Each structure stands twice: as structure tokens, then as C-alpha cells.
Short mmCIF file of C-alpha atoms (C1' of nucleotides) in Angstrom, two decimals:
data_model
loop_
_atom_site.label_atom_id
_atom_site.label_comp_id
_atom_site.label_asym_id
_atom_site.label_seq_id
_atom_site.Cartn_x
_atom_site.Cartn_y
_atom_site.Cartn_z
CA UNK D 1393 50.90 -41.92 -28.16
CA UNK D 1394 49.20 -38.73 -29.21
CA UNK D 1395 47.40 -35.56 -28.40
CA UNK D 1396 44.21 -36.11 -26.42
CA UNK D 1397 43.34 -32.78 -24.86
CA UNK D 1398 40.04 -31.81 -26.43
CA UNK D 1399 37.01 -29.54 -26.29
CA UNK D 1400 34.13 -30.42 -23.98
CA UNK D 1401 31.95 -32.36 -26.38
CA UNK D 1402 28.77 -32.11 -24.35
CA UNK D 1403 29.12 -28.38 -23.93
CA UNK D 1404 29.74 -27.95 -27.65
CA UNK D 1405 26.66 -29.98 -28.49
CA UNK D 1406 24.59 -27.95 -26.04
CA UNK D 1407 25.65 -24.71 -27.69
CA UNK D 1408 25.02 -26.12 -31.15
CA UNK D 1409 21.62 -27.40 -30.05
CA UNK D 1410 20.60 -23.96 -28.89
CA UNK D 1411 21.71 -22.29 -32.10
CA UNK D 1412 20.05 -24.85 -34.39
CA UNK D 1413 16.94 -24.76 -32.23
CA UNK D 1414 16.77 -20.99 -32.41
CA UNK D 1415 17.58 -20.35 -36.07
CA UNK D 1416 16.52 -23.63 -37.66
CA UNK D 1417 18.62 -25.93 -39.81
CA UNK D 1418 18.82 -23.87 -43.00
CA UNK D 1419 19.35 -20.46 -41.42
CA UNK D 1420 22.19 -21.76 -39.26
CA UNK D 1421 25.45 -21.55 -41.16
CA UNK D 1422 28.62 -23.42 -40.32
CA UNK D 1423 30.21 -20.04 -39.67
CA UNK D 1424 27.46 -19.21 -37.17
CA UNK D 1425 28.25 -22.50 -35.46
CA UNK D 1426 32.00 -21.87 -35.56
CA UNK D 1427 31.48 -18.60 -33.70
CA UNK D 1428 29.00 -20.07 -31.24
CA UNK D 1429 31.01 -23.11 -30.22
CA UNK D 1430 34.43 -21.51 -30.77
CA UNK D 1431 35.88 -24.21 -32.97
CA UNK D 1432 37.56 -23.99 -36.34
CA UNK D 1433 35.93 -25.72 -39.33
CA UNK D 1434 38.50 -28.50 -39.49
CA UNK D 1435 37.88 -29.48 -35.87
CA UNK D 1436 34.12 -29.45 -36.31
CA UNK D 1437 34.30 -31.62 -39.41
CA UNK D 1438 36.74 -33.99 -37.71
CA UNK D 1439 34.40 -34.35 -34.73
CA UNK D 1440 30.98 -34.39 -36.39
CA UNK D 1441 31.47 -35.12 -40.10
CA UNK D 1442 29.43 -32.31 -41.59
CA UNK D 1443 26.56 -29.93 -40.96
CA UNK D 1444 24.04 -32.77 -40.98
CA UNK D 1445 26.12 -34.84 -38.58
CA UNK D 1446 26.29 -32.09 -36.01
CA UNK D 1447 22.59 -31.47 -36.44
CA UNK D 1448 21.84 -35.14 -35.81
CA UNK D 1449 23.75 -35.01 -32.55
CA UNK D 1450 21.80 -31.95 -31.46
CA UNK D 1451 18.49 -33.66 -32.24
CA UNK D 1452 19.43 -36.57 -30.00
CA UNK D 1453 20.68 -34.19 -27.35
CA UNK D 1454 17.42 -32.25 -27.42
CA UNK D 1455 15.36 -35.43 -27.19
CA UNK D 1456 17.36 -36.81 -24.28
CA UNK D 1457 16.96 -33.52 -22.44
CA UNK D 1458 13.21 -33.59 -23.03
CA UNK D 1459 12.86 -37.10 -21.66
CA UNK D 1460 15.04 -36.20 -18.69
CA UNK D 1461 12.67 -33.32 -18.08
CA UNK D 1462 9.69 -35.65 -17.97
CA UNK D 1463 11.51 -37.91 -15.55
CA UNK D 1464 12.28 -34.92 -13.38
CA UNK D 1465 8.62 -33.93 -13.35
CA UNK D 1466 7.69 -37.46 -12.32
CA UNK D 1467 10.12 -37.24 -9.42
CA UNK D 1468 8.68 -33.95 -8.28
CA UNK D 1469 5.05 -35.03 -8.28
CA UNK D 1470 3.20 -37.90 -6.67
CA UNK D 1471 0.61 -38.09 -9.43
CA UNK D 1472 1.64 -39.01 -12.99
CA UNK D 1473 -0.98 -36.65 -14.38
CA UNK D 1474 0.24 -33.76 -12.24
CA UNK D 1475 3.74 -34.52 -13.49
CA UNK D 1476 2.56 -34.37 -17.10
CA UNK D 1477 0.73 -31.14 -16.47
CA UNK D 1478 3.84 -29.61 -14.93
CA UNK D 1479 5.82 -30.74 -17.97
CA UNK D 1480 3.33 -29.13 -20.34
CA UNK D 1481 3.41 -25.89 -18.35
CA UNK D 1482 7.17 -25.89 -18.58
CA UNK D 1483 7.14 -26.54 -22.32
CA UNK D 1484 4.47 -23.99 -23.17
CA UNK D 1485 4.98 -21.18 -20.67
CA UNK D 1486 8.52 -21.23 -19.28
CA UNK D 1487 10.12 -22.43 -22.47
CA UNK D 1488 8.54 -19.56 -24.36
CA UNK D 1489 10.80 -17.05 -22.63
CA UNK D 1490 13.80 -19.11 -21.58
CA UNK D 1491 14.37 -21.47 -24.50
CA UNK D 1492 15.98 -20.54 -27.82
CA UNK D 1493 12.64 -21.01 -29.55
CA UNK D 1494 9.13 -21.20 -28.21
CA UNK D 1495 8.61 -24.32 -30.30
CA UNK D 1496 9.65 -27.91 -29.87
CA UNK D 1497 12.88 -28.34 -31.82
CA UNK D 1498 11.60 -31.59 -33.30
CA UNK D 1499 8.28 -30.30 -34.61
CA UNK D 1500 10.01 -27.15 -35.81
CA UNK D 1501 12.48 -29.30 -37.74
CA UNK D 1502 9.75 -31.48 -39.22
CA UNK D 1503 7.99 -28.32 -40.31
CA UNK D 1504 11.07 -26.80 -41.86
CA UNK D 1505 12.67 -29.67 -43.74
CA UNK D 1506 11.59 -31.13 -47.06
CA UNK D 1507 12.40 -34.36 -48.85
CA UNK D 1508 15.78 -32.82 -49.73
CA UNK D 1509 16.72 -33.88 -46.21
CA UNK D 1510 14.65 -37.03 -45.89
CA UNK D 1511 17.16 -38.74 -43.63
CA UNK D 1512 17.01 -35.89 -41.11
CA UNK D 1513 13.21 -35.92 -41.24
CA UNK D 1514 13.05 -39.62 -40.50
CA UNK D 1515 15.46 -39.26 -37.60
CA UNK D 1516 13.46 -36.36 -36.23
CA UNK D 1517 10.23 -38.32 -36.50
CA UNK D 1518 11.73 -41.22 -34.62
CA UNK D 1519 12.86 -38.93 -31.82
CA UNK D 1520 9.40 -37.44 -31.62
CA UNK D 1521 7.92 -40.92 -31.42
CA UNK D 1522 10.28 -41.59 -28.56
CA UNK D 1523 8.87 -38.66 -26.65
CA UNK D 1524 5.28 -39.60 -27.43
CA UNK D 1525 6.14 -43.10 -26.22
CA UNK D 1526 7.35 -41.66 -22.95
CA UNK D 1527 4.07 -39.78 -22.61
CA UNK D 1528 2.22 -43.04 -23.19
CA UNK D 1529 4.13 -44.77 -20.42
CA UNK D 1530 3.34 -42.03 -17.94
CA UNK D 1531 -0.30 -42.06 -18.99
CA UNK D 1532 -0.39 -45.83 -18.57
CA UNK D 1533 0.85 -45.32 -15.02
CA UNK D 1534 -1.98 -42.90 -14.38
CA UNK D 1535 -4.45 -45.44 -15.73
CA UNK D 1536 -3.04 -48.24 -13.59
CA UNK D 1537 -3.33 -46.22 -10.40
CA UNK D 1538 -6.90 -45.27 -11.30
CA UNK D 1539 -6.16 -41.61 -11.91
CA UNK D 1540 -7.39 -41.93 -15.45
CA UNK D 1541 -10.00 -44.02 -17.24
CA UNK D 1542 -9.27 -46.60 -19.94
CA UNK D 1543 -11.84 -45.21 -22.35
CA UNK D 1544 -8.94 -44.07 -24.53
CA UNK D 1545 -5.74 -46.06 -24.76
CA UNK D 1546 -2.55 -44.57 -23.41
CA UNK D 1547 -1.25 -44.24 -26.99
CA UNK D 1548 -4.31 -42.32 -28.11
CA UNK D 1549 -4.01 -40.02 -25.12
CA UNK D 1550 -0.30 -39.52 -25.78
CA UNK D 1551 -1.07 -38.50 -29.36
CA UNK D 1552 -3.75 -36.14 -28.11
CA UNK D 1553 -1.27 -34.60 -25.70
CA UNK D 1554 1.26 -34.10 -28.50
CA UNK D 1555 -1.37 -32.27 -30.54
CA UNK D 1556 -2.23 -30.01 -27.61
CA UNK D 1557 1.39 -29.17 -26.80
CA UNK D 1558 2.26 -28.43 -30.41
CA UNK D 1559 -0.83 -26.29 -30.86
CA UNK D 1560 -0.30 -24.39 -27.63
CA UNK D 1561 3.40 -23.73 -28.23
CA UNK D 1562 2.70 -22.27 -31.65
CA UNK D 1563 -0.20 -20.27 -30.23
CA UNK D 1564 2.09 -18.92 -27.52
CA UNK D 1565 4.29 -17.33 -30.18
CA UNK D 1566 1.36 -15.15 -31.20
CA UNK D 1567 -0.52 -14.73 -27.94
CA UNK D 1568 1.79 -14.01 -25.04
CA UNK D 1569 -0.73 -13.98 -22.19
CA UNK D 1570 0.62 -16.44 -19.61
CA UNK D 1571 -2.58 -16.60 -17.60
CA UNK D 1572 -4.59 -17.49 -20.65
CA UNK D 1573 -2.05 -20.16 -21.58
CA UNK D 1574 -2.14 -21.60 -18.06
CA UNK D 1575 -5.92 -21.79 -18.22
CA UNK D 1576 -5.83 -23.52 -21.59
CA UNK D 1577 -3.35 -26.06 -20.22
CA UNK D 1578 -5.53 -26.62 -17.19
CA UNK D 1579 -8.49 -27.31 -19.42
CA UNK D 1580 -6.57 -29.89 -21.40
CA UNK D 1581 -6.42 -31.98 -18.26
CA UNK D 1582 -9.84 -31.20 -16.81
CA UNK D 1583 -11.88 -32.19 -19.85
CA UNK D 1584 -12.32 -34.98 -22.34
CA UNK D 1585 -10.42 -37.11 -23.09
CA UNK D 1586 -8.32 -36.65 -19.97
CA UNK D 1587 -11.29 -36.34 -17.69
CA UNK D 1588 -13.54 -39.06 -19.15
CA UNK T 1182 3.06 5.56 -74.61
CA UNK T 1183 4.98 2.48 -73.64
CA UNK T 1184 5.17 -1.23 -73.38
CA UNK T 1185 2.40 -2.75 -71.30
CA UNK T 1186 2.27 -6.44 -72.15
CA UNK T 1187 3.21 -8.27 -68.95
CA UNK T 1188 3.27 -11.54 -67.07
CA UNK T 1189 0.14 -12.72 -65.29
CA UNK T 1190 0.78 -11.31 -61.85
CA UNK T 1191 -1.71 -13.49 -60.00
CA UNK T 1192 -0.37 -16.65 -61.58
CA UNK T 1193 3.17 -15.66 -60.69
CA UNK T 1194 2.18 -15.00 -57.09
CA UNK T 1195 0.40 -18.33 -56.91
CA UNK T 1196 3.51 -20.16 -58.08
CA UNK T 1197 5.71 -18.21 -55.69
CA UNK T 1198 3.29 -18.91 -52.84
CA UNK T 1199 3.50 -22.63 -53.44
CA UNK T 1200 7.29 -22.63 -53.54
CA UNK T 1201 7.71 -20.49 -50.44
CA UNK T 1202 5.07 -22.55 -48.66
CA UNK T 1203 6.80 -25.79 -49.55
CA UNK T 1204 10.42 -24.91 -48.90
CA UNK T 1205 10.09 -22.09 -46.39
CA UNK T 1206 11.52 -18.60 -46.62
CA UNK T 1207 15.20 -19.34 -46.09
CA UNK T 1208 15.46 -22.48 -48.17
CA UNK T 1209 13.81 -20.80 -51.16
CA UNK T 1210 16.41 -19.00 -53.24
CA UNK T 1211 15.74 -16.31 -55.78
CA UNK T 1212 17.06 -18.70 -58.41
CA UNK T 1213 14.52 -21.32 -57.31
CA UNK T 1214 11.84 -18.68 -57.75
CA UNK T 1215 13.21 -17.58 -61.13
CA UNK T 1216 12.87 -21.13 -62.39
CA UNK T 1217 9.44 -21.66 -60.83
CA UNK T 1218 7.79 -18.50 -62.13
CA UNK T 1219 9.86 -18.25 -65.32
CA UNK T 1220 11.00 -14.69 -64.89
CA UNK T 1221 14.46 -13.15 -64.99
CA UNK T 1222 15.85 -11.49 -61.85
CA UNK T 1223 15.48 -7.96 -63.20
CA UNK T 1224 11.77 -8.46 -63.87
CA UNK T 1225 11.17 -9.97 -60.45
CA UNK T 1226 12.95 -7.13 -58.68
CA UNK T 1227 11.12 -4.54 -60.79
CA UNK T 1228 7.78 -6.09 -59.91
CA UNK T 1229 8.26 -7.06 -56.26
CA UNK T 1230 11.26 -5.13 -54.94
CA UNK T 1231 13.21 -7.96 -53.36
CA UNK T 1232 12.93 -11.41 -51.83
CA UNK T 1233 11.03 -10.07 -48.83
CA UNK T 1234 8.64 -8.11 -51.03
CA UNK T 1235 7.66 -11.13 -53.04
CA UNK T 1236 7.30 -13.15 -49.85
CA UNK T 1237 4.97 -10.53 -48.39
CA UNK T 1238 2.73 -10.78 -51.43
CA UNK T 1239 2.58 -14.54 -51.09
CA UNK T 1240 1.63 -14.27 -47.41
CA UNK T 1241 -1.30 -12.04 -48.32
CA UNK T 1242 -2.22 -14.31 -51.18
CA UNK T 1243 -2.19 -17.35 -48.90
CA UNK T 1244 -4.31 -15.59 -46.29
CA UNK T 1245 -6.87 -14.41 -48.83
CA UNK T 1246 -7.16 -17.93 -50.20
CA UNK T 1247 -7.70 -19.30 -46.69
CA UNK T 1248 -10.48 -16.86 -45.93
CA UNK T 1249 -12.06 -17.56 -49.30
CA UNK T 1250 -11.99 -21.22 -48.37
CA UNK T 1251 -13.89 -20.54 -45.15
CA UNK T 1252 -16.46 -18.54 -47.08
CA UNK T 1253 -16.82 -21.39 -49.51
CA UNK T 1254 -17.42 -23.81 -46.64
CA UNK T 1255 -20.08 -21.50 -45.25
CA UNK T 1256 -21.83 -21.49 -48.62
CA UNK T 1257 -21.77 -25.26 -48.81
CA UNK T 1258 -23.21 -25.89 -45.34
CA UNK T 1259 -26.35 -24.69 -43.59
CA UNK T 1260 -24.76 -24.84 -40.16
CA UNK T 1261 -21.79 -22.58 -39.31
CA UNK T 1262 -20.29 -25.32 -37.15
CA UNK T 1263 -20.57 -27.87 -39.94
CA UNK T 1264 -18.86 -25.36 -42.21
CA UNK T 1265 -16.01 -24.95 -39.74
CA UNK T 1266 -15.67 -28.68 -39.36
CA UNK T 1267 -15.49 -29.09 -43.14
CA UNK T 1268 -12.82 -26.39 -43.25
CA UNK T 1269 -10.75 -28.14 -40.60
CA UNK T 1270 -11.07 -31.44 -42.43
CA UNK T 1271 -9.84 -29.76 -45.58
CA UNK T 1272 -6.91 -28.13 -43.81
CA UNK T 1273 -5.80 -31.20 -41.90
CA UNK T 1274 -6.62 -34.11 -44.20
CA UNK T 1275 -6.90 -32.96 -47.82
CA UNK T 1276 -4.23 -30.30 -47.52
CA UNK T 1277 -1.80 -32.88 -46.21
CA UNK T 1278 -1.60 -34.57 -49.62
CA UNK T 1279 -2.58 -31.83 -52.05
CA UNK T 1280 -0.91 -28.73 -50.63
CA UNK T 1281 2.79 -27.85 -50.90
CA UNK T 1282 3.18 -28.39 -47.16
CA UNK T 1283 1.00 -30.12 -44.63
CA UNK T 1284 1.31 -27.07 -42.41
CA UNK T 1285 -0.31 -23.68 -42.45
CA UNK T 1286 2.06 -21.35 -44.30
CA UNK T 1287 1.59 -18.69 -41.62
CA UNK T 1288 2.37 -20.84 -38.60
CA UNK T 1289 5.24 -22.43 -40.52
CA UNK T 1290 6.64 -18.97 -41.21
CA UNK T 1291 6.23 -17.85 -37.60
CA UNK T 1292 8.05 -20.98 -36.56
CA UNK T 1293 10.89 -20.51 -39.02
CA UNK T 1294 11.70 -16.82 -38.78
CA UNK T 1295 13.63 -15.07 -36.04
CA UNK T 1296 14.01 -11.42 -35.06
CA UNK T 1297 16.33 -11.04 -38.06
CA UNK T 1298 13.10 -10.75 -40.03
CA UNK T 1299 10.91 -9.04 -37.46
CA UNK T 1300 8.89 -7.19 -40.07
CA UNK T 1301 7.92 -10.41 -41.80
CA UNK T 1302 7.00 -11.98 -38.46
CA UNK T 1303 4.71 -9.09 -37.57
CA UNK T 1304 3.02 -9.22 -40.95
CA UNK T 1305 2.54 -12.97 -40.64
CA UNK T 1306 1.07 -12.60 -37.16
CA UNK T 1307 -1.40 -10.03 -38.40
CA UNK T 1308 -2.52 -12.33 -41.22
CA UNK T 1309 -2.97 -15.14 -38.73
CA UNK T 1310 -5.06 -12.84 -36.53
CA UNK T 1311 -7.16 -12.10 -39.56
CA UNK T 1312 -7.93 -15.78 -39.97
CA UNK T 1313 -8.63 -16.27 -36.29
CA UNK T 1314 -10.94 -13.27 -36.51
CA UNK T 1315 -12.81 -14.95 -39.33
CA UNK T 1316 -13.18 -18.06 -37.18
CA UNK T 1317 -14.57 -15.88 -34.40
CA UNK T 1318 -17.20 -14.40 -36.71
CA UNK T 1319 -18.37 -17.81 -37.84
CA UNK T 1320 -18.47 -19.04 -34.26
CA UNK T 1321 -20.48 -15.97 -33.26
CA UNK T 1322 -22.98 -16.91 -35.96
CA UNK T 1323 -23.25 -20.37 -34.46
CA UNK T 1324 -23.84 -18.87 -31.04
CA UNK T 1325 -26.50 -16.51 -32.33
CA UNK T 1326 -28.48 -19.28 -33.97
CA UNK T 1327 -28.28 -21.35 -30.81
CA UNK T 1328 -25.98 -23.98 -32.26
CA UNK T 1329 -23.37 -23.21 -29.63
CA UNK T 1330 -23.43 -22.00 -26.03
CA UNK T 1331 -22.00 -18.71 -24.82
CA UNK T 1332 -20.02 -20.29 -21.99
CA UNK T 1333 -16.89 -19.40 -23.92
CA UNK T 1334 -16.67 -16.25 -26.02
CA UNK T 1335 -16.31 -16.56 -29.76
CA UNK T 1336 -12.74 -15.23 -29.49
CA UNK T 1337 -11.80 -17.85 -26.94
CA UNK T 1338 -13.28 -20.57 -29.10
CA UNK T 1339 -11.51 -19.21 -32.16
CA UNK T 1340 -8.18 -19.37 -30.33
CA UNK T 1341 -8.97 -22.90 -29.22
CA UNK T 1342 -9.71 -23.85 -32.81
CA UNK T 1343 -6.39 -22.39 -33.98
CA UNK T 1344 -4.58 -24.47 -31.39
CA UNK T 1345 -6.36 -27.61 -32.52
CA UNK T 1346 -5.72 -27.03 -36.22
CA UNK T 1347 -2.05 -26.24 -35.68
CA UNK T 1348 -1.58 -29.27 -33.47
CA UNK T 1349 -3.41 -31.59 -35.82
CA UNK T 1350 -1.60 -30.41 -38.95
CA UNK T 1351 1.76 -30.97 -37.35
CA UNK T 1352 0.62 -34.32 -36.03
CA UNK T 1353 -0.52 -35.28 -39.52
CA UNK T 1354 3.05 -34.94 -40.79
CA UNK T 1355 4.07 -37.76 -38.46
CA UNK T 1356 0.94 -39.89 -38.33
CA UNK T 1357 -0.62 -40.35 -41.74
CA UNK T 1358 -3.76 -42.29 -40.76
CA UNK T 1359 -6.66 -40.34 -42.26
CA UNK T 1360 -9.34 -42.17 -40.30
CA UNK T 1361 -7.64 -41.39 -37.04
CA UNK T 1362 -7.29 -37.74 -38.04
CA UNK T 1363 -10.97 -37.58 -39.03
CA UNK T 1364 -11.93 -38.99 -35.64
CA UNK T 1365 -9.75 -36.49 -33.81
CA UNK T 1366 -11.34 -33.64 -35.77
CA UNK T 1367 -14.80 -35.00 -34.99
CA UNK T 1368 -13.98 -35.03 -31.31
CA UNK T 1369 -12.86 -31.42 -31.38
CA UNK T 1370 -16.43 -30.48 -32.21
CA UNK T 1371 -18.26 -33.02 -30.09
CA UNK T 1372 -16.60 -32.19 -26.78
CA UNK T 1373 -15.77 -29.26 -24.55
CA UNK T 1374 -15.51 -26.40 -25.25
CA UNK T 1375 -17.45 -26.79 -28.51
CA UNK T 1376 -20.07 -29.02 -26.96
CA UNK T 1377 -20.57 -27.27 -23.62
"C1'" DC F 199 64.45 -35.25 -24.47
"C1'" DG F 200 62.88 -36.62 -29.02
"C1'" DC F 201 59.81 -39.03 -31.72
"C1'" DA F 202 55.27 -40.65 -33.31
"C1'" DT F 203 50.70 -39.51 -33.46
"C1'" DA F 204 46.70 -36.97 -33.35
"C1'" DA F 205 44.15 -32.60 -32.67
"C1'" DT F 206 43.81 -28.09 -34.42
"C1'" DT F 207 44.24 -24.31 -37.49
"C1'" DG F 208 42.71 -21.15 -41.13
"C1'" DA F 209 43.37 -19.99 -45.93
"C1'" DA F 210 41.10 -21.17 -49.78
"C1'" DC F 211 37.93 -23.79 -53.18
"C1'" DG F 212 33.91 -24.03 -56.20
"C1'" DA F 213 29.15 -23.17 -55.82
"C1'" DC F 214 25.52 -20.47 -54.80
"C1'" DC F 215 23.46 -16.34 -52.48
"C1'" DG F 216 20.56 -11.78 -53.15
"C1'" DC F 217 20.70 -8.31 -56.17
"C1'" DT F 218 22.06 -4.59 -59.96
"C1'" DC F 219 22.13 -2.34 -64.32
"C1'" DA F 220 23.56 -1.37 -69.07
"C1'" DA F 221 21.75 -3.21 -73.07
"C1'" DT F 222 17.91 -4.77 -75.68
"C1'" DA F 223 13.12 -5.65 -77.07
"C1'" DA F 224 8.42 -4.41 -77.36
"C1'" DT F 225 4.75 -1.30 -77.31
"C1'" DT F 226 2.03 3.10 -78.20
"C1'" DA F 227 1.46 8.03 -79.61
"C1'" DT F 228 2.50 11.00 -83.01
"C1'" DA P 1266 7.86 5.25 -89.89
"C1'" DT P 1267 9.74 7.46 -85.98
"C1'" DA P 1268 10.31 8.70 -81.37
"C1'" DA P 1269 9.30 8.09 -76.58
"C1'" DT P 1270 8.66 5.09 -73.02
"C1'" DT P 1271 8.76 1.08 -70.46
"C1'" DA P 1272 9.33 -4.08 -69.78
"C1'" DT P 1273 12.65 -7.53 -70.03
"C1'" DT P 1274 17.06 -9.68 -70.28
"C1'" DG P 1275 21.13 -11.99 -68.31
"C1'" DA P 1276 25.96 -11.36 -67.31
"C1'" DG P 1277 28.06 -10.44 -63.37
"C1'" DC P 1278 28.88 -7.99 -58.68
"C1'" DG P 1279 30.51 -8.73 -53.79
"C1'" DG P 1280 29.56 -11.81 -50.37
"C1'" DT P 1281 28.53 -16.14 -48.00
"C1'" DC P 1282 27.75 -21.05 -48.31
"C1'" DG P 1283 29.52 -25.98 -46.90
"C1'" DT P 1284 33.68 -28.11 -47.03
"C1'" DT P 1285 38.75 -29.49 -47.61
"C1'" DC P 1286 43.55 -30.13 -46.47
"C1'" DA P 1287 48.45 -28.93 -46.03
"C1'" DA P 1288 50.68 -26.93 -42.29
"C1'" DT P 1289 51.09 -26.32 -37.50
"C1'" DT P 1290 50.68 -27.27 -32.66
"C1'" DA P 1291 50.16 -30.10 -28.69
"C1'" DT P 1292 50.38 -34.39 -26.34
"C1'" DG P 1293 51.96 -39.19 -24.47
"C1'" DC P 1294 55.41 -42.79 -24.72
"C1'" DG P 1295 60.10 -44.70 -24.76
#
DNA sequence: CGCATAATTGAACGACCGCTCAATAATTAT
DNA sequence: ATAATTATTGAGCGGTCGTTCAATTATGCG
């Protein structure tokens, strides 16, 4: 019938995710993206609609990767809490040097965008809720197996964890001392509300 | 000798601060600023050099206002810790609705900019250090008057406080429940490391 | 092979970007 | 009043923005 040979969509989205994550939505131009993913404007617009459309796909891609990361941590640790701690270490310490930005792409986006892009904000918020929800599930597991008390609900603890991660990731952009960061992460889990 | 009648520089900087704070550095165009501060491009460039120059002045203006706010809280409370708590409440809860952005302009800027604007990043970091330093001084006061233990140094506690404020302000952009935020702030000060 | 169909290209559009500067307006000293 | 000096104006520069679309290229089917 017709031509079907195409670019590798997942690879293109990965590259776009990294660029958007690094530079932010506004500072990333379509020409930047064209260079990065090696596609001509017509092809990009045919595949993703417009700049917003491509950005939306990268937000979902980033979120899926984050949740996959949590799952991976769960597989690698017997204890749900140890898994969460490993995830936080990865996000705060490793991600600082390896990832395109030291920050979470979702919180960075929420910080950057205004009501001019309300639809993107709402989508970003919903993705962030998805991640917090995943935290809550893991925390609930920890509570069920007695690793954690029920003084705070799993949702409250998940929110608390989000606050800590966001705060620590921003802090890590200013203070680069890995040992200090590791200690601060450790203390998140060894004190209230994670340790009664 | 010559013409001296001029615009009100402080008022202009205040307006520019609010716009930059709200929209971020990249999304704020010189034409946006021209409209906001009611000056023509030539006058702006004569007074501030360029877009970066004006932004630098707003960063200093924002920082000075923040430190003045801390001082004001100290004046209004007998206890240094109560003053800090009041400051945090203002930053996280009141600022969410009243200010141009729910976030700290400095952390927002550090999050947004890349090495393309390294000079602005460094300046922003130094302003943020200035604020953390002010926290440390207040905390040292609390330690001297026995309100707080010396288990953690005032610098460590100041860093911890920065992490909490940053995390909470970002969280407040997603979760708008003021009572919940007030409780989370309360718990910052009633548990480790602020309460041994 | 040749045709129908779809993917891909890249020049180009109007709008906006940061910024400049000759012209003009306003002020003060003489 | 006049001259000297400086603040202010705003049209407009070269460049980049997000986006479009006619033309071209590549593919699968009969």
C-alpha cells in the first residue's frame, strides 16, 4: 500500500525527553529538537502534532521510566523501605551527575510553566500524582509487613517523601557534597515520620 | 547641566522582579518587560544594560526583600524559632496565593537555567547562600538561648530548613490544602532535627 | 514493473526575539 | 533666552521562533 519504514519512535522520544528535561520547555526550540532527534520539521509535526504534543509524550515517557525505576528497586531489595531509600539515593545523588537535569522533570515543569500552558500543567500534575501514588503503594506494603507504623497513612508518608526528594534534589544543585546528601537521605528514613 | 528627571528605579525593579519571578527568565521577553514597567527599550538598556542586567538587579532585589522579611519576623516574635516558623508559613502558605509564583525565585531560577547562563546561575547560588546564611544566624541565636540543642550545627540545620522550604513550596503547587501545609510546617519544627 | 499511497524533505511564512541608535524632548547653567 | 547636556523615544535591525505545505522520495501491492 504505502511507505512504512520509519524512525524509531521510542528512541526519538528518549532523545526529546532528555533535551526538554535539560533545557526546560521554553528554552527548547523546535530547531534544537530537530538537531537532537535528527528529523525534519514536517516529520516531527506529522508524528507529534506540535511542540506541546511532543512535550506531552516526553512527560509520559519520563513518568513511565520513573515508575519502572521504582519497580526495579523493589526487585533488588527485600524490604520495601530499603527499595524506596535506594530509589531516593538514585534520584538525588546519581541523577545529579548522570541525568540531563538534577531535578525531577515533572517538578521542574510545574515550576517553569504558567497558566499560559494550563493543559501541560494539569497533565504534569497528574503524572506527579501517579508517582506519589506509587510511593504510597510501596509504603503500604512496608506497613503491612510491619516495617513501618500506621501512625501516618501511606498517602501522608508518600507526600512527605515527595517533599523530601524535591527539596533534596534542588539542594543538590547548590551543594554538591555526596556524603552529606547520603546522610540527609539516611536521616529521612531513620527519623519521624518514617521511624515513628 | 542636564536632564535629571527619571523613572522611579525601585518601583521599576519591583515590577520587573514580579514579572521575572512569575514567568521565569526565558519566558519573559523584553517586550513583556517594556509593557510591565512602562519604559521604552532604549531607556531600559540605558539603565540596566541588557536583559541579563535587569534580571541580576531583580535577583538582588528579591534576595534583599527575603532577608528583610526574616528580620521582620524576628522583630515580631520573641523566640528565634517562632520567627523562623512564621517566616516558613509566610513563604509556603501566604506566598502561594499572593506572590507571583509559589516558588522561591532563586530556586526556580537555578532550576530553569543551564550552563548557557552560567554567570546568572552563580549569582543566584550566591544569593541563595546569603539567605541560608541568614537562617544559620537565626538558628545560632536559638541555640545560644537554649531554645535548640547543638546536636546539629546551625549550618546543618539551615541547610535542612532550605530543603524543607523548597520541598514544601513545590508541593504546595500541587496540593493546595492550607491546613495540611500548616501541619507539615509545624512538624518540621516539632521533630528531629529541630526537636532533638 | 508500475501505480497508489504515505513518509519525508526543507524552503519559507508571519510573528516575535534581544537590541541599537539617530532623532527628539527635557532639564540646568550661563 | 541660549547653549550644553542628558534622558527618552520608537522605528527598525538581523536573527530565531513555531509552524506549514508543495514537492520529493520511498515503500508495498497487483
